[in-house]
Amino acid sequence: MGKENKVIGRIPISKVWPEVDGGDFPAKAFDGEVITFGATSFREGHDLIAVELLLTSPKGESQRIRLQEGRLGLDEWTTQILLDQIGTWSFQISAWDDEYHTWLHNAEVKLAASIDEELMMLEGQKLLNRLAENAKGKDKKALTEIATKLVTSGSTPSERLTAALAAGMSEIADRNPLRNLETLSDSRSVLCERRLAGSGAWYEFFPRSEGATRNKDGVVVSGNFKSAQKSLARVSQMGFEVLYLPPIHPIGTSHRKGPNNTLIAGPNDPGSPWAIGNSAGGHDTIHPELGTESDFKSFVKAANKLNIEIAMDLALQAAPDHPWVKTDPQWFTQRADGSIAYAENPPKKYQDIYPVNFDNDPQGIFDEVLRVVNKWVSFGIKIFRVDNPHTKPVDFWQRLIAEVNSKNPEVIFLAEAFTRPAMMHALGKAGFQQSYCYFPWRNRKDELVEYLNELAHLSADFFRPALWVNTPDILTTYLQFGGKPAFKIRATIAATAGAIWGMYSGFELYESVARPGAEENIDSEKYELKVRDWATALKSQDTLIPRVTLLNKIRNENPALQQLRNLVTHYSDDPEVLVYSKHIAAEHNGGKANTVLVVVNTDPHSVRETTVHLNLEALGVKGELKVTDLITGQKFVWGEHNYVRLDSFTEPAHILRVET
Amino acid sequence: MGKENKVIGRIPISKVWPEVDGGDFPAKAFDGEVITFGATSFREGHDLIAVELLLTSPKGESQRIRLQEGRLGLDEWTTQILLDQIGTWSFQISAWDDEYHTWLHNAEVKLAASIDEELMMLEGQKLLNRLAENAKGKDKKALTEIATKLVTSGSTPSERLTAALAAGMSEIADRNPLRNLETLSDSRSVLCERRLAGSGAWYEFFPRSEGATRNKDGVVVSGNFKSAQKSLARVSQMGFEVLYLPPIHPIGTSHRKGPNNTLIAGPNDPGSPWAIGNSAGGHDTIHPELGTESDFKSFVKAANKLNIEIAMDLALQAAPDHPWVKTDPQWFTQRADGSIAYAENPPKKYQDIYPVNFDNDPQGIFDEVLRVVNKWVSFGIKIFRVDNPHTKPVDFWQRLIAEVNSKNPEVIFLAEAFTRPAMMHALGKAGFQQSYCYFPWRNRKDELVEYLNELAHLSADFFRPALWVNTPDILTTYLQFGGKPAFKIRATIAATAGAIWGMYSGFELYESVARPGAEENIDSEKYELKVRDWATALKSQDTLIPRVTLLNKIRNENPALQQLRNLVTHYSDDPEVLVYSKHIAAEHNGGKANTVLVVVNTDPHSVRETTVHLNLEALGVKGELKVTDLITGQKFVWGEHNYVRLDSFTEPAHILRVET
């Protein structure tokens, strides 16, 4: 037998939100995020109801907030709340018979039609006296007086009703409701995490490439934490808040991969950082070429000084020479011939990697991973980018994240799972604070409109998308063949359409040559050291550095852009011109509304002229909009329908701040 | 605090269906209905999983049914089951590591690539021996033998694998699975009710009009159950299964309405049957003019003999002279002046009706309504059409239906709620077996495609739509202005697109004149007796009677048309040509598949020529279809793309049975 039927309440509440899987998981939010709370609630007949949100903060403070009815006919009631405490918020919806407003509505209609005039006054008197029983002090006195005046002759019923309303009858009644027939929903929760869990600008570099130099004989000398520390200024000047490092652990030598993922590594090839572990150590060890633990601590400290957090990689796999293979061979799969199974997707072989078999010794593996994570947490690391979490059991992650967050709720896990939607969503529900997503492969207007709406509205309660423009694994054909405009377009959208965006080093230099037939850079940094001439790049006008810097500045100055759920897409007549806006109300932004409207030509090869049609309500304006283009500084006066011309070869986008 | 986080299983199962509101309510089904059971389930990495349905019938018999994976990338697993027992079915989903098929897949791929050949044989041997430990008898022996042969030299590994497969290795392995890492979903339930709860053809007539005669002086003499009994043959010959009667109780005399809803009734005006109750009695009494209780029992018996069930009306309201007003005045609302409140929607007044106030004496009212319902149940009534349930508390209905069905699970309640979606859906969840719906106002192709898909796929688990073409309250502008073709089109769609359809008397005579400005018939039968010349009509060719008879015959002979959830809409190039099909598989229809394809011109004023494009997979065919038009008897050979010409003035539809 399934569970018993739910008993429907006197005032039905058939849906509440935010809610994930009927309350199986808390909805996600971050400190400073504006969340829409709501319910579908209704009643029989014509009488009115009131719907309230009973919201309890992590500290245990409770408040009742009256919801507003939304679109006609849908019986949806909502309010927006800015969550400003980290921890678990809980809420219930309360719905009740709104006897006062039912009476007032009927009285107004009947008086206008000269029906039951004195009777409605009498009903009003009785009702107000009942409200008075519930009220105290001034309100009690006022209600009693108004009640008496409603039935005191000497003026017409209409004049008496007008006088009662002028005396504040509705406000007093609303403060002292009877809440007849009150019905409560089940309780639901919202997990509010720190801001960077849901909003932020990320950069990725390989520390070994930062400061790497090429000797005259062609041999490249690895960078290290000391040299990479000098690059922090560059990252900071561009305005990034998180710097993610690929694994910094010793790299396996057995079956090490050579340049461009070739099977044989030369003596100077550094190997892929994701082939973790050799005789020097494993996941708890720093690669000696990068420096000492103390160098790493200095690096983290220097970053933090620049308001940059360091995100480490957590790749739960081992090179054949990882210490675990000797100390804990039971953590791997033994084949029938006694050998340890390397990674395979038959017939493909990945002999440089031993996958962990989580079912062989779940507790032992859990304890070891927890030890590793806690070690780095003790180094000041509060963010982990998890490599391929979808190749490990989901229940392992749920347990690990819950355990880490129970002691250190500030720790953020980013899921690097480019896989099917069911798994990606499950990882979000399992606790991953954020996730890479399909953004790199959503390039044209229609697919962006659909996907951005999915991210902002359908999956936001459990899946926080990080909009990365590229990674060491991803150089899309759009970037390969779109030229420099493609880079500008993608950075513009990534930085403004979601709440988290990311960029891997080299993007700002328009690195766009792919390994033939692949969707990743040729001579990938995964397998070799990269010597980039940052000094020259920083002086050049021909990089994306100024644009990236500007984008992060715009994000920083416009709180509306730091939210995910407030995205609204608008219409344009052109199949390549994407239009969206983000709005944060004055009450959630220190008394001043912030509204940004972005118009982008998604075709990197053309000039587009078209008309964009705005949903003015979503922009919080009526009629005319004064806007400032935050890219060019130009000012325009816009309305509901607006001509735009976007030339991808010069400037493919408007980022318009609405000034009124 | 909300509830604790759900612990995700080792093999995640993130969704199961059918499921209503996370299991708060059972999904609806009817005896003979084919239900799709399924789950979203997946695992980390590349290894395969198996997913099973654990289904328990109302009698407690359990079975495991292997699910099939559906569309690529969605991780959805489904099977279709015909439910054939009335009562509550329960189910869980089981998902587990499919070690055998993972090994087989890897072995086949590796052998083809000459990798690890002997090793894969060795792994196979070990696996089969483990399977053998679980197996018994012949299977145990066979597995052990095959295991040994896999590693016995003398032939190549490929030859050995081929031999093992030929020896039935996979079938035996599937019969004796290890079910490693088995994960079970929560249990969910499906309430299977009798067939008429979800499928059937309904007719409505006013018994007082059946056999009513007009005297020479113009006075109309009321029909009664005896005269109406003679009309049962007509209803039966058209093929209807349920006959619904408007209220048959004494009609109030106070404030009785006259013809066309006028405020003053003449001495011969019979009044609206929905103004229930006078000195002769109330809801538990038969209107004396219709006859005695014994006459009613004979009428019901005569109907049942013709395989027609009688549905009674349950309208919980009272005329001012209803006995309740004297015996139980507390069941109504007392106004401040001591009077009883009549129905109002200010400024509109309905002084002939006193609404029941369910909050004044919930238990007393519940007991009385239960008594009334049980009285008619004791008369052999098993169906109630509930008038305006949305003006009464939803929790009242949930309690009443549960109580009635606990003793008499065969009793069906039809909700007459034409209101907002949240309420209509809540009534379905509260237990109403079926519901009137917006079908009358969905007339053009696009709106029908959207709405029929909503009914068949989005809301079918909790809302069973009855597609009525008209009612005494509904004569749509489409029927008013569409001429006879409109009637033919609507009957054709209603009878074939859903699983329940209904028709109110007069429709077959093309009664299409409305009260000016209203969407109901002029001289409505609600307020006056209707004398219709059925004898002449039955001889005439110019009625819809032959078409209605044919439609019900086609429904009866094609089980696919008796299902709701199997609807698939297809594409046509014309904005007015609607195309849909219904299919029932051979295994659910006594070994013979049944497939019906309907093509209708929804424009009653035109001839349309167009191409229809078929989803052949949904039709269960490949390439060519031999079809028979069940309206004309013509035979065609169709393919994926087909020319059609539909002339609404002669024949607006094809109803094609696919002969294969």
XYZ file of C-alpha atoms in Angstrom, chain A residues 1-12 14 21-26 40-46 69 72-75 88-91 105-106 109-110 113 115-116 119 122-123 126 181 186-189 334-339 342 344-349 358-359 389-395 398 420-424 426 429-430, chain B residues 1-12 14 21-26 40-46 69 72-75 88-91 105-106 109-110 113 115-116 119 122-123 126 181 186-189 334-339 342 344-349 358-359 389-395 398 420-424 426 429-430:
164
model
C 0.000 0.000 0.000
C 1.122 3.535 -0.757
C 0.763 6.170 1.888
C -2.701 7.206 3.009
C -4.529 9.920 1.103
C -3.665 13.383 2.225
C -6.535 15.075 4.007
C -7.419 18.217 2.099
C -7.753 21.265 4.344
C -10.800 23.460 4.723
C -9.158 26.100 2.519
C -7.215 23.932 0.070
C -2.637 22.489 -3.403
C 10.330 16.824 -4.999
C 7.455 17.330 -2.609
C 9.804 18.443 0.158
C 12.326 15.628 -0.175
C 15.120 18.196 -0.440
C 15.422 21.810 0.706
C -1.853 27.763 -4.964
C -4.811 28.278 -2.665
C -8.502 28.849 -3.252
C -11.880 28.126 -1.783
C -15.413 27.224 -2.736
C -17.871 29.870 -3.813
C -17.295 33.601 -3.934
C -2.732 37.133 -5.614
C -6.086 35.965 -12.926
C -7.634 32.537 -12.635
C -4.603 30.664 -11.388
C -5.222 31.051 -7.637
C 17.909 26.522 6.993
C 14.796 28.653 6.693
C 11.484 26.902 7.100
C 8.067 28.002 5.984
C -16.636 43.848 -0.996
C -20.259 42.820 -0.650
C -21.279 46.356 -4.299
C -24.655 46.274 -2.568
C -26.837 48.860 -6.135
C -29.542 46.529 -1.911
C -29.654 45.541 1.765
C -28.524 45.104 6.711
C -25.650 45.683 10.738
C -23.522 42.798 9.473
C -21.390 42.485 14.225
C -11.047 28.211 8.905
C 3.118 21.150 5.387
C 6.389 22.778 6.371
C 9.080 23.160 3.731
C 12.652 24.368 3.944
C 40.521 -6.459 -8.870
C 40.160 -8.222 -12.184
C 39.864 -11.994 -12.482
C 43.567 -12.229 -13.268
C 44.479 -10.372 -10.063
C 45.384 -7.122 -11.792
C 42.277 0.727 -15.101
C 37.883 1.863 -19.565
C 34.934 2.639 -21.756
C 35.402 -0.450 -23.906
C 37.090 -0.556 -26.281
C 38.704 2.701 -25.036
C 41.388 2.282 -22.361
C 33.236 2.816 -4.011
C 31.330 -0.405 -3.300
C 31.179 13.426 -9.855
C 28.793 11.520 -12.130
C 31.232 8.615 -12.333
C 30.988 8.132 -8.567
C 27.913 7.077 -6.580
C 25.469 9.907 -5.915
C 24.849 8.686 -2.373
C 25.233 13.300 -0.508
C 22.429 13.522 -18.774
C 19.929 15.790 -17.010
C 18.700 13.211 -14.477
C 22.216 12.782 -13.042
C 23.055 16.489 -13.146
C 20.376 14.524 -8.762
C 19.720 17.650 -4.913
C 22.489 15.596 -3.263
C 12.133 22.912 10.039
C 10.917 21.090 6.996
C 11.285 17.344 6.796
C 14.742 15.819 6.760
C 16.535 15.431 3.452
C 15.656 12.281 1.632
C 18.540 9.822 1.526
C 19.386 9.133 -2.087
C 19.728 5.437 -2.859
C 22.780 3.667 -4.251
C 21.095 3.533 -7.668
C 19.150 6.784 -7.680
C 14.538 10.326 -8.907
C 1.568 15.280 -5.647
C 4.489 13.192 -4.421
C 2.167 10.370 -3.400
C -0.365 12.482 -1.503
C -3.157 10.937 -3.567
C -3.461 7.655 -5.476
C 13.709 7.943 -13.849
C 16.682 5.890 -12.724
C 20.358 5.944 -13.560
C 23.756 5.358 -12.089
C 27.297 6.691 -12.094
C 29.717 5.695 -14.801
C 29.115 3.269 -17.644
C 14.530 2.128 -21.253
C 17.804 8.354 -25.329
C 19.401 10.430 -22.612
C 16.383 10.768 -20.339
C 17.042 7.725 -18.119
C -5.934 -0.155 -4.710
C -2.825 -1.347 -6.514
C 0.491 -0.477 -4.983
C 3.890 -0.356 -6.581
C 28.415 -5.834 -23.228
C 32.059 -5.375 -22.289
C 33.013 -5.049 -27.365
C 36.399 -6.272 -26.169
C 38.555 -5.384 -30.541
C 41.284 -6.914 -25.990
C 41.427 -8.957 -22.766
C 40.375 -12.338 -19.116
C 37.552 -15.715 -16.788
C 35.422 -12.839 -15.484
C 33.352 -16.164 -12.033
C 23.039 -2.638 -4.948
C 8.873 4.699 -1.958
C 5.611 2.869 -2.473
C 2.891 4.560 -4.507
C -0.678 3.578 -5.214
C -28.597 33.569 9.259
C -28.214 37.204 8.344
C -27.919 39.955 10.926
C -31.637 40.685 10.604
C -32.524 37.064 11.411
C -33.487 36.162 7.848
C -30.443 33.328 -0.200
C -26.105 35.916 -4.114
C -23.189 37.040 -6.183
C -23.658 40.688 -5.343
C -25.389 42.509 -6.848
C -27.006 39.402 -8.399
C -29.655 37.667 -6.251
C -21.259 23.789 5.614
C -19.341 25.420 8.456
C -19.297 21.015 -6.173
C -16.953 24.005 -6.324
C -19.374 26.081 -4.277
C -19.091 23.616 -1.401
C -15.974 22.872 0.694
C -13.540 20.497 -0.986
C -12.884 18.696 2.297
C -13.258 14.216 0.127
C -10.673 27.615 -12.332
C -8.142 24.811 -12.846
C -6.884 24.647 -9.250
C -10.381 23.865 -7.935
C -11.232 21.464 -10.749
C -8.501 19.536 -6.376
C -7.823 14.599 -6.112
C -10.549 14.746 -3.452
